[in-house]
Amino acid sequence: AQSVTQPDIHITVSEGASLELRCNYSYGATPYLFWYVQSPGQGLQLLLKYFSGDTLVQGIKGFEAEFKRSQSSFNLRKPSVHWSDAAEYFCAVGLNTGGFKTIFGAGTRLFVKA
Amino acid sequence: NAGVMQNPRHLVRRRGQEARLRCSPMKGHSHVYWYRQLPEEGLKFMVYLQKENIIDESGMPKERFSAEFPKEGPSILRIQQVVRGDSAAYFCASSSRKQDSGNTIYFGEGSWLTVV
């Protein structure tokens, strides 16, 4: 069955430090891959997406993610975290299974300390 | 440039009442998705609709929940005889399903249902 795994429930980083959020997926074909961010009480905002081509994709707010087929991973990175990045981050996989739907990982809550 | 519009943003219902959540997709989008987010949990897919058709309802509870996306008007997620366990945030998303959009879905701000 298709699935998305975000192994870290919580991550705490210092402001200015680098960040990597992990995401692994299970899907037979090459999936569409997404990262979304959710602030408390808000909807989800798309950070970036991968469909094909260059495996390193750039997103908004200084985020990037790298697709590694051999590892079935799509990790999110940012070289220097700002306090405003504190939020919940969701990795998602878009599946074309007759219809099309997107399934989400459980999310990683990012805390930023001064 | 309106995004996905959901209303109400917050809804309080007593046990046994009905809840109706509405979603207007982004302009030009004809595909709507409903997700549920329980406290401290991720998003769970519920249903995928096109105009007048349910494409995939594999995530919908078998009873009390229904969804529609009529030819005119918003998509409606309806929960009958609500129970406390229905308290959650319900998110609507839409897509155009055009090839160059890669089927990216865009979310509304959510509707927070509280059952008392």
PDB file of C-alpha atoms in Angstrom:
ATOM      1  CA  ALA A   1       0.000   0.000   0.000  1.00  0.00           C
ATOM      2  CA  GLN A   2       1.114   3.525  -0.659  1.00  0.00           C
ATOM      3  CA  SER A   3       2.360   5.406   2.357  1.00  0.00           C
ATOM      4  CA  VAL A   4       4.319   8.433   3.455  1.00  0.00           C
ATOM      5  CA  THR A   5       6.546   8.307   6.511  1.00  0.00           C
ATOM      6  CA  GLN A   6       7.892  11.258   8.403  1.00  0.00           C
ATOM      7  CA  PRO A   7      10.004   9.640  11.095  1.00  0.00           C
ATOM      8  CA  ASP A   8      10.443  12.731  13.257  1.00  0.00           C
ATOM      9  CA  ILE A   9       7.380  13.872  15.173  1.00  0.00           C
ATOM     10  CA  HIS A  10       9.155  16.902  16.660  1.00  0.00           C
ATOM     11  CA  ILE A  11      12.379  18.672  15.802  1.00  0.00           C
ATOM     12  CA  THR A  12      13.965  21.586  17.631  1.00  0.00           C
ATOM     13  CA  VAL A  13      16.657  23.704  16.010  1.00  0.00           C
ATOM     14  CA  SER A  14      18.336  26.926  16.972  1.00  0.00           C
ATOM     15  CA  GLU A  15      17.634  30.025  14.962  1.00  0.00           C
ATOM     16  CA  GLY A  16      20.231  30.329  12.240  1.00  0.00           C
ATOM     17  CA  ALA A  17      21.019  26.623  12.221  1.00  0.00           C
ATOM     18  CA  SER A  18      20.411  24.359   9.260  1.00  0.00           C
ATOM     19  CA  LEU A  19      17.350  22.138   9.010  1.00  0.00           C
ATOM     20  CA  GLU A  20      16.561  18.817   7.407  1.00  0.00           C
ATOM     21  CA  LEU A  21      13.153  17.175   7.674  1.00  0.00           C
ATOM     22  CA  ARG A  22      12.946  13.587   6.532  1.00  0.00           C
ATOM     23  CA  CYS A  23      10.332  12.001   4.325  1.00  0.00           C
ATOM     24  CA  ASN A  24      10.148   8.501   2.870  1.00  0.00           C
ATOM     25  CA  TYR A  25       7.440   7.161   0.637  1.00  0.00           C
ATOM     26  CA  SER A  26       6.256   3.818  -0.552  1.00  0.00           C
ATOM     27  CA  TYR A  27       4.891   3.805  -4.082  1.00  0.00           C
ATOM     28  CA  GLY A  28       5.559   1.596  -7.098  1.00  0.00           C
ATOM     29  CA  ALA A  29       5.918   4.322  -9.692  1.00  0.00           C
ATOM     30  CA  THR A  30       7.611   7.700  -9.592  1.00  0.00           C
ATOM     31  CA  PRO A  31       5.275   9.799  -7.542  1.00  0.00           C
ATOM     32  CA  TYR A  32       4.449  13.422  -7.466  1.00  0.00           C
ATOM     33  CA  LEU A  33       6.002  14.735  -4.241  1.00  0.00           C
ATOM     34  CA  PHE A  34       5.089  17.767  -2.185  1.00  0.00           C
ATOM     35  CA  TRP A  35       5.962  19.586   0.995  1.00  0.00           C
ATOM     36  CA  TYR A  36       3.350  21.717   2.760  1.00  0.00           C
ATOM     37  CA  VAL A  37       3.605  23.914   5.844  1.00  0.00           C
ATOM     38  CA  GLN A  38       0.840  24.575   8.346  1.00  0.00           C
ATOM     39  CA  SER A  39       0.846  27.274  10.992  1.00  0.00           C
ATOM     40  CA  PRO A  40      -1.466  26.786  14.006  1.00  0.00           C
ATOM     41  CA  GLY A  41      -5.112  27.324  13.136  1.00  0.00           C
ATOM     42  CA  GLN A  42      -4.335  27.757   9.469  1.00  0.00           C
ATOM     43  CA  GLY A  43      -4.601  25.802   6.272  1.00  0.00           C
ATOM     44  CA  LEU A  44      -1.724  24.198   4.410  1.00  0.00           C
ATOM     45  CA  GLN A  45       0.565  26.204   2.203  1.00  0.00           C
ATOM     46  CA  LEU A  46       2.517  24.564  -0.598  1.00  0.00           C
ATOM     47  CA  LEU A  47       6.281  24.960  -0.134  1.00  0.00           C
ATOM     48  CA  LEU A  48       7.513  23.039  -3.164  1.00  0.00           C
ATOM     49  CA  LYS A  49       6.799  20.110  -5.440  1.00  0.00           C
ATOM     50  CA  TYR A  50       8.603  17.560  -7.576  1.00  0.00           C
ATOM     51  CA  PHE A  51       7.204  15.955 -10.689  1.00  0.00           C
ATOM     52  CA  SER A  52      10.195  15.171 -12.903  1.00  0.00           C
ATOM     53  CA  GLY A  53      13.521  16.548 -14.062  1.00  0.00           C
ATOM     54  CA  ASP A  54      16.044  18.058 -11.701  1.00  0.00           C
ATOM     55  CA  THR A  55      15.907  16.133  -8.451  1.00  0.00           C
ATOM     56  CA  LEU A  56      16.762  19.211  -6.383  1.00  0.00           C
ATOM     57  CA  VAL A  57      13.788  21.541  -6.257  1.00  0.00           C
ATOM     58  CA  GLN A  58      13.606  25.023  -4.863  1.00  0.00           C
ATOM     59  CA  GLY A  59      10.589  26.303  -3.015  1.00  0.00           C
ATOM     60  CA  ILE A  60       9.336  29.368  -1.268  1.00  0.00           C
ATOM     61  CA  LYS A  61      10.774  30.832   1.939  1.00  0.00           C
ATOM     62  CA  GLY A  62      14.251  29.519   1.170  1.00  0.00           C
ATOM     63  CA  PHE A  63      13.349  25.830   1.344  1.00  0.00           C
ATOM     64  CA  GLU A  64      14.604  23.139  -0.989  1.00  0.00           C
ATOM     65  CA  ALA A  65      14.078  19.390  -1.260  1.00  0.00           C
ATOM     66  CA  GLU A  66      15.930  16.578  -2.955  1.00  0.00           C
ATOM     67  CA  PHE A  67      14.313  13.534  -4.519  1.00  0.00           C
ATOM     68  CA  LYS A  68      16.408  10.383  -4.136  1.00  0.00           C
ATOM     69  CA  ARG A  69      14.822   7.499  -5.973  1.00  0.00           C
ATOM     70  CA  SER A  70      17.229   4.914  -4.574  1.00  0.00           C
ATOM     71  CA  GLN A  71      16.236   5.839  -1.035  1.00  0.00           C
ATOM     72  CA  SER A  72      12.573   6.625  -1.761  1.00  0.00           C
ATOM     73  CA  SER A  73      13.142   9.889   0.019  1.00  0.00           C
ATOM     74  CA  PHE A  74      12.232  13.523  -0.436  1.00  0.00           C
ATOM     75  CA  ASN A  75      13.899  15.403   2.424  1.00  0.00           C
ATOM     76  CA  LEU A  76      13.245  19.071   3.027  1.00  0.00           C
ATOM     77  CA  ARG A  77      16.141  21.391   3.834  1.00  0.00           C
ATOM     78  CA  LYS A  78      16.825  24.966   4.747  1.00  0.00           C
ATOM     79  CA  PRO A  79      20.341  26.334   5.339  1.00  0.00           C
ATOM     80  CA  SER A  80      19.382  28.851   8.034  1.00  0.00           C
ATOM     81  CA  VAL A  81      16.182  28.642  10.033  1.00  0.00           C
ATOM     82  CA  HIS A  82      14.255  31.715  11.126  1.00  0.00           C
ATOM     83  CA  TRP A  83      11.951  31.854  14.157  1.00  0.00           C
ATOM     84  CA  SER A  84       8.992  32.330  11.790  1.00  0.00           C
ATOM     85  CA  ASP A  85       9.636  28.860  10.340  1.00  0.00           C
ATOM     86  CA  ALA A  86       8.206  27.261  13.471  1.00  0.00           C
ATOM     87  CA  ALA A  87       5.209  25.301  12.178  1.00  0.00           C
ATOM     88  CA  GLU A  88       4.087  21.823  11.186  1.00  0.00           C
ATOM     89  CA  TYR A  89       5.512  20.404   7.977  1.00  0.00           C
ATOM     90  CA  PHE A  90       3.797  17.750   5.909  1.00  0.00           C
ATOM     91  CA  CYS A  91       5.282  15.620   3.185  1.00  0.00           C
ATOM     92  CA  ALA A  92       2.785  14.337   0.630  1.00  0.00           C
ATOM     93  CA  VAL A  93       2.624  11.982  -2.306  1.00  0.00           C
ATOM     94  CA  GLY A  94       0.308  12.424  -5.263  1.00  0.00           C
ATOM     95  CA  LEU A  95      -1.027   9.163  -6.585  1.00  0.00           C
ATOM     96  CA  ASN A  96      -2.629   8.480  -9.930  1.00  0.00           C
ATOM     97  CA  THR A  97      -4.745   5.444  -9.182  1.00  0.00           C
ATOM     98  CA  GLY A  98      -7.685   5.753 -11.487  1.00  0.00           C
ATOM     99  CA  GLY A  99      -8.596   8.989  -9.860  1.00  0.00           C
ATOM    100  CA  PHE A 100      -5.946  11.173  -8.335  1.00  0.00           C
ATOM    101  CA  LYS A 101      -5.430  11.763  -4.670  1.00  0.00           C
ATOM    102  CA  THR A 102      -2.740  13.087  -2.393  1.00  0.00           C
ATOM    103  CA  ILE A 103      -1.803  11.293   0.789  1.00  0.00           C
ATOM    104  CA  PHE A 104       0.070  12.900   3.645  1.00  0.00           C
ATOM    105  CA  GLY A 105       2.604  11.934   6.213  1.00  0.00           C
ATOM    106  CA  ALA A 106       1.820  12.455   9.879  1.00  0.00           C
ATOM    107  CA  GLY A 107       3.773  15.694   9.947  1.00  0.00           C
ATOM    108  CA  THR A 108       6.840  17.027  11.729  1.00  0.00           C
ATOM    109  CA  ARG A 109       6.436  19.840  14.224  1.00  0.00           C
ATOM    110  CA  LEU A 110       9.365  22.267  14.050  1.00  0.00           C
ATOM    111  CA  PHE A 111      10.327  24.293  17.095  1.00  0.00           C
ATOM    112  CA  VAL A 112      12.862  27.097  16.751  1.00  0.00           C
ATOM    113  CA  LYS A 113      14.797  28.270  19.790  1.00  0.00           C
ATOM    114  CA  ALA A 114      16.509  31.614  20.109  1.00  0.00           C
TER     115      ALA A 114
ATOM    116  CA  ASN B   1      -7.402  35.934  -7.092  1.00  0.00           C
ATOM    117  CA  ALA B   2      -9.525  34.038  -4.601  1.00  0.00           C
ATOM    118  CA  GLY B   3      -8.128  30.809  -3.286  1.00  0.00           C
ATOM    119  CA  VAL B   4     -10.103  27.898  -1.934  1.00  0.00           C
ATOM    120  CA  MET B   5     -12.877  29.286   0.231  1.00  0.00           C
ATOM    121  CA  GLN B   6     -14.297  27.340   3.115  1.00  0.00           C
ATOM    122  CA  ASN B   7     -17.119  28.262   5.435  1.00  0.00           C
ATOM    123  CA  PRO B   8     -17.881  28.364   8.183  1.00  0.00           C
ATOM    124  CA  ARG B   9     -14.408  28.647   9.662  1.00  0.00           C
ATOM    125  CA  HIS B  10     -15.691  27.533  13.024  1.00  0.00           C
ATOM    126  CA  LEU B  11     -18.808  25.547  13.797  1.00  0.00           C
ATOM    127  CA  VAL B  12     -20.173  24.312  17.092  1.00  0.00           C
ATOM    128  CA  ARG B  13     -22.801  21.593  17.126  1.00  0.00           C
ATOM    129  CA  ARG B  14     -24.484  19.597  19.860  1.00  0.00           C
ATOM    130  CA  ARG B  15     -24.387  15.829  19.687  1.00  0.00           C
ATOM    131  CA  GLY B  16     -27.026  14.556  17.299  1.00  0.00           C
ATOM    132  CA  GLN B  17     -27.193  17.702  15.182  1.00  0.00           C
ATOM    133  CA  GLU B  18     -26.114  18.010  11.572  1.00  0.00           C
ATOM    134  CA  ALA B  19     -23.006  19.822  10.352  1.00  0.00           C
ATOM    135  CA  ARG B  20     -22.652  21.215   6.843  1.00  0.00           C
ATOM    136  CA  LEU B  21     -19.309  22.427   5.620  1.00  0.00           C
ATOM    137  CA  ARG B  22     -18.974  24.278   2.355  1.00  0.00           C
ATOM    138  CA  CYS B  23     -16.093  24.625  -0.048  1.00  0.00           C
ATOM    139  CA  SER B  24     -15.710  26.754  -3.158  1.00  0.00           C
ATOM    140  CA  PRO B  25     -12.679  25.689  -5.201  1.00  0.00           C
ATOM    141  CA  MET B  26     -10.189  28.029  -6.779  1.00  0.00           C
ATOM    142  CA  LYS B  27     -11.309  29.642 -10.002  1.00  0.00           C
ATOM    143  CA  GLY B  28     -10.811  27.241 -12.874  1.00  0.00           C
ATOM    144  CA  HIS B  29     -10.587  24.184 -10.637  1.00  0.00           C
ATOM    145  CA  SER B  30     -13.100  21.417 -11.100  1.00  0.00           C
ATOM    146  CA  HIS B  31     -11.719  18.861  -8.654  1.00  0.00           C
ATOM    147  CA  VAL B  32     -12.352  19.001  -4.931  1.00  0.00           C
ATOM    148  CA  TYR B  33     -10.868  16.961  -2.105  1.00  0.00           C
ATOM    149  CA  TRP B  34     -11.889  16.777   1.539  1.00  0.00           C
ATOM    150  CA  TYR B  35      -9.464  15.907   4.319  1.00  0.00           C
ATOM    151  CA  ARG B  36      -9.919  15.571   8.059  1.00  0.00           C
ATOM    152  CA  GLN B  37      -7.302  16.506  10.612  1.00  0.00           C
ATOM    153  CA  LEU B  38      -7.818  15.254  14.112  1.00  0.00           C
ATOM    154  CA  PRO B  39      -5.981  16.966  16.970  1.00  0.00           C
ATOM    155  CA  GLU B  40      -2.260  16.235  16.870  1.00  0.00           C
ATOM    156  CA  GLU B  41      -2.656  14.075  13.775  1.00  0.00           C
ATOM    157  CA  GLY B  42      -1.934  14.443  10.096  1.00  0.00           C
ATOM    158  CA  LEU B  43      -4.427  14.833   7.303  1.00  0.00           C
ATOM    159  CA  LYS B  44      -6.563  11.896   6.359  1.00  0.00           C
ATOM    160  CA  PHE B  45      -8.059  11.731   2.902  1.00  0.00           C
ATOM    161  CA  MET B  46     -11.833  11.477   2.908  1.00  0.00           C
ATOM    162  CA  VAL B  47     -13.253  12.003  -0.560  1.00  0.00           C
ATOM    163  CA  TYR B  48     -12.431  13.253  -4.046  1.00  0.00           C
ATOM    164  CA  LEU B  49     -15.126  14.795  -6.223  1.00  0.00           C
ATOM    165  CA  GLN B  50     -15.559  16.317  -9.619  1.00  0.00           C
ATOM    166  CA  LYS B  51     -18.627  18.235 -10.627  1.00  0.00           C
ATOM    167  CA  GLU B  52     -21.628  15.981  -9.975  1.00  0.00           C
ATOM    168  CA  ASN B  53     -19.420  12.909  -9.483  1.00  0.00           C
ATOM    169  CA  ILE B  54     -17.755  11.185  -6.571  1.00  0.00           C
ATOM    170  CA  ILE B  55     -14.457   9.807  -7.848  1.00  0.00           C
ATOM    171  CA  ASP B  56     -12.989   8.282  -4.703  1.00  0.00           C
ATOM    172  CA  GLU B  57     -14.704   8.062  -1.329  1.00  0.00           C
ATOM    173  CA  SER B  58     -12.442   5.436   0.159  1.00  0.00           C
ATOM    174  CA  GLY B  59     -11.690   7.590   3.191  1.00  0.00           C
ATOM    175  CA  MET B  60     -15.255   8.452   4.092  1.00  0.00           C
ATOM    176  CA  PRO B  61     -16.788   6.831   7.164  1.00  0.00           C
ATOM    177  CA  LYS B  62     -19.525   4.447   6.087  1.00  0.00           C
ATOM    178  CA  GLU B  63     -22.256   6.129   8.048  1.00  0.00           C
ATOM    179  CA  ARG B  64     -23.373   9.690   8.706  1.00  0.00           C
ATOM    180  CA  PHE B  65     -20.912  11.308   6.295  1.00  0.00           C
ATOM    181  CA  SER B  66     -21.717  12.371   2.754  1.00  0.00           C
ATOM    182  CA  ALA B  67     -20.276  14.750   0.199  1.00  0.00           C
ATOM    183  CA  GLU B  68     -21.468  16.352  -2.971  1.00  0.00           C
ATOM    184  CA  PHE B  69     -20.209  18.777  -5.583  1.00  0.00           C
ATOM    185  CA  PRO B  70     -23.193  19.961  -7.607  1.00  0.00           C
ATOM    186  CA  LYS B  71     -23.075  21.471 -11.045  1.00  0.00           C
ATOM    187  CA  GLU B  72     -23.700  24.871  -9.524  1.00  0.00           C
ATOM    188  CA  GLY B  73     -22.504  25.997  -6.142  1.00  0.00           C
ATOM    189  CA  PRO B  74     -19.952  24.831  -3.620  1.00  0.00           C
ATOM    190  CA  SER B  75     -19.017  21.369  -2.527  1.00  0.00           C
ATOM    191  CA  ILE B  76     -20.744  20.296   0.672  1.00  0.00           C
ATOM    192  CA  LEU B  77     -19.476  17.889   3.313  1.00  0.00           C
ATOM    193  CA  ARG B  78     -22.392  16.803   5.453  1.00  0.00           C
ATOM    194  CA  ILE B  79     -22.150  15.064   8.791  1.00  0.00           C
ATOM    195  CA  GLN B  80     -25.381  13.806  10.257  1.00  0.00           C
ATOM    196  CA  GLN B  81     -25.980  13.087  13.936  1.00  0.00           C
ATOM    197  CA  VAL B  82     -22.590  14.386  14.978  1.00  0.00           C
ATOM    198  CA  VAL B  83     -20.704  12.776  17.848  1.00  0.00           C
ATOM    199  CA  ARG B  84     -17.815  14.137  19.907  1.00  0.00           C
ATOM    200  CA  GLY B  85     -15.338  12.116  17.861  1.00  0.00           C
ATOM    201  CA  ASP B  86     -16.272  14.156  14.789  1.00  0.00           C
ATOM    202  CA  SER B  87     -14.610  17.212  16.341  1.00  0.00           C
ATOM    203  CA  ALA B  88     -11.774  18.007  13.979  1.00  0.00           C
ATOM    204  CA  ALA B  89     -10.531  20.405  11.344  1.00  0.00           C
ATOM    205  CA  TYR B  90     -11.938  19.668   7.916  1.00  0.00           C
ATOM    206  CA  PHE B  91      -9.887  20.886   4.997  1.00  0.00           C
ATOM    207  CA  CYS B  92     -10.980  21.273   1.442  1.00  0.00           C
ATOM    208  CA  ALA B  93      -8.524  21.361  -1.427  1.00  0.00           C
ATOM    209  CA  SER B  94      -8.922  21.813  -5.142  1.00  0.00           C
ATOM    210  CA  SER B  95      -6.982  21.182  -8.303  1.00  0.00           C
ATOM    211  CA  SER B  96      -7.309  21.791 -11.990  1.00  0.00           C
ATOM    212  CA  ARG B  97      -5.886  18.402 -12.968  1.00  0.00           C
ATOM    213  CA  LYS B  98      -4.249  19.988 -15.970  1.00  0.00           C
ATOM    214  CA  GLN B  99      -1.113  18.157 -16.952  1.00  0.00           C
ATOM    215  CA  ASP B 100       1.200  21.083 -16.349  1.00  0.00           C
ATOM    216  CA  SER B 101      -0.151  21.642 -12.874  1.00  0.00           C
ATOM    217  CA  GLY B 102       1.012  18.184 -11.928  1.00  0.00           C
ATOM    218  CA  ASN B 103      -2.193  17.721 -10.019  1.00  0.00           C
ATOM    219  CA  THR B 104      -1.067  20.056  -7.277  1.00  0.00           C
ATOM    220  CA  ILE B 105      -3.804  20.596  -4.742  1.00  0.00           C
ATOM    221  CA  TYR B 106      -4.360  23.894  -2.985  1.00  0.00           C
ATOM    222  CA  PHE B 107      -5.950  24.090   0.424  1.00  0.00           C
ATOM    223  CA  GLY B 108      -8.537  26.263   2.033  1.00  0.00           C
ATOM    224  CA  GLU B 109      -8.144  27.624   5.540  1.00  0.00           C
ATOM    225  CA  GLY B 110     -10.212  24.825   7.030  1.00  0.00           C
ATOM    226  CA  SER B 111     -13.430  24.472   8.987  1.00  0.00           C
ATOM    227  CA  TRP B 112     -13.070  23.661  12.683  1.00  0.00           C
ATOM    228  CA  LEU B 113     -15.949  21.580  13.963  1.00  0.00           C
ATOM    229  CA  THR B 114     -16.516  21.282  17.690  1.00  0.00           C
ATOM    230  CA  VAL B 115     -19.161  18.892  18.981  1.00  0.00           C
ATOM    231  CA  VAL B 116     -20.363  19.597  22.496  1.00  0.00           C
TER     232      VAL B 116
END
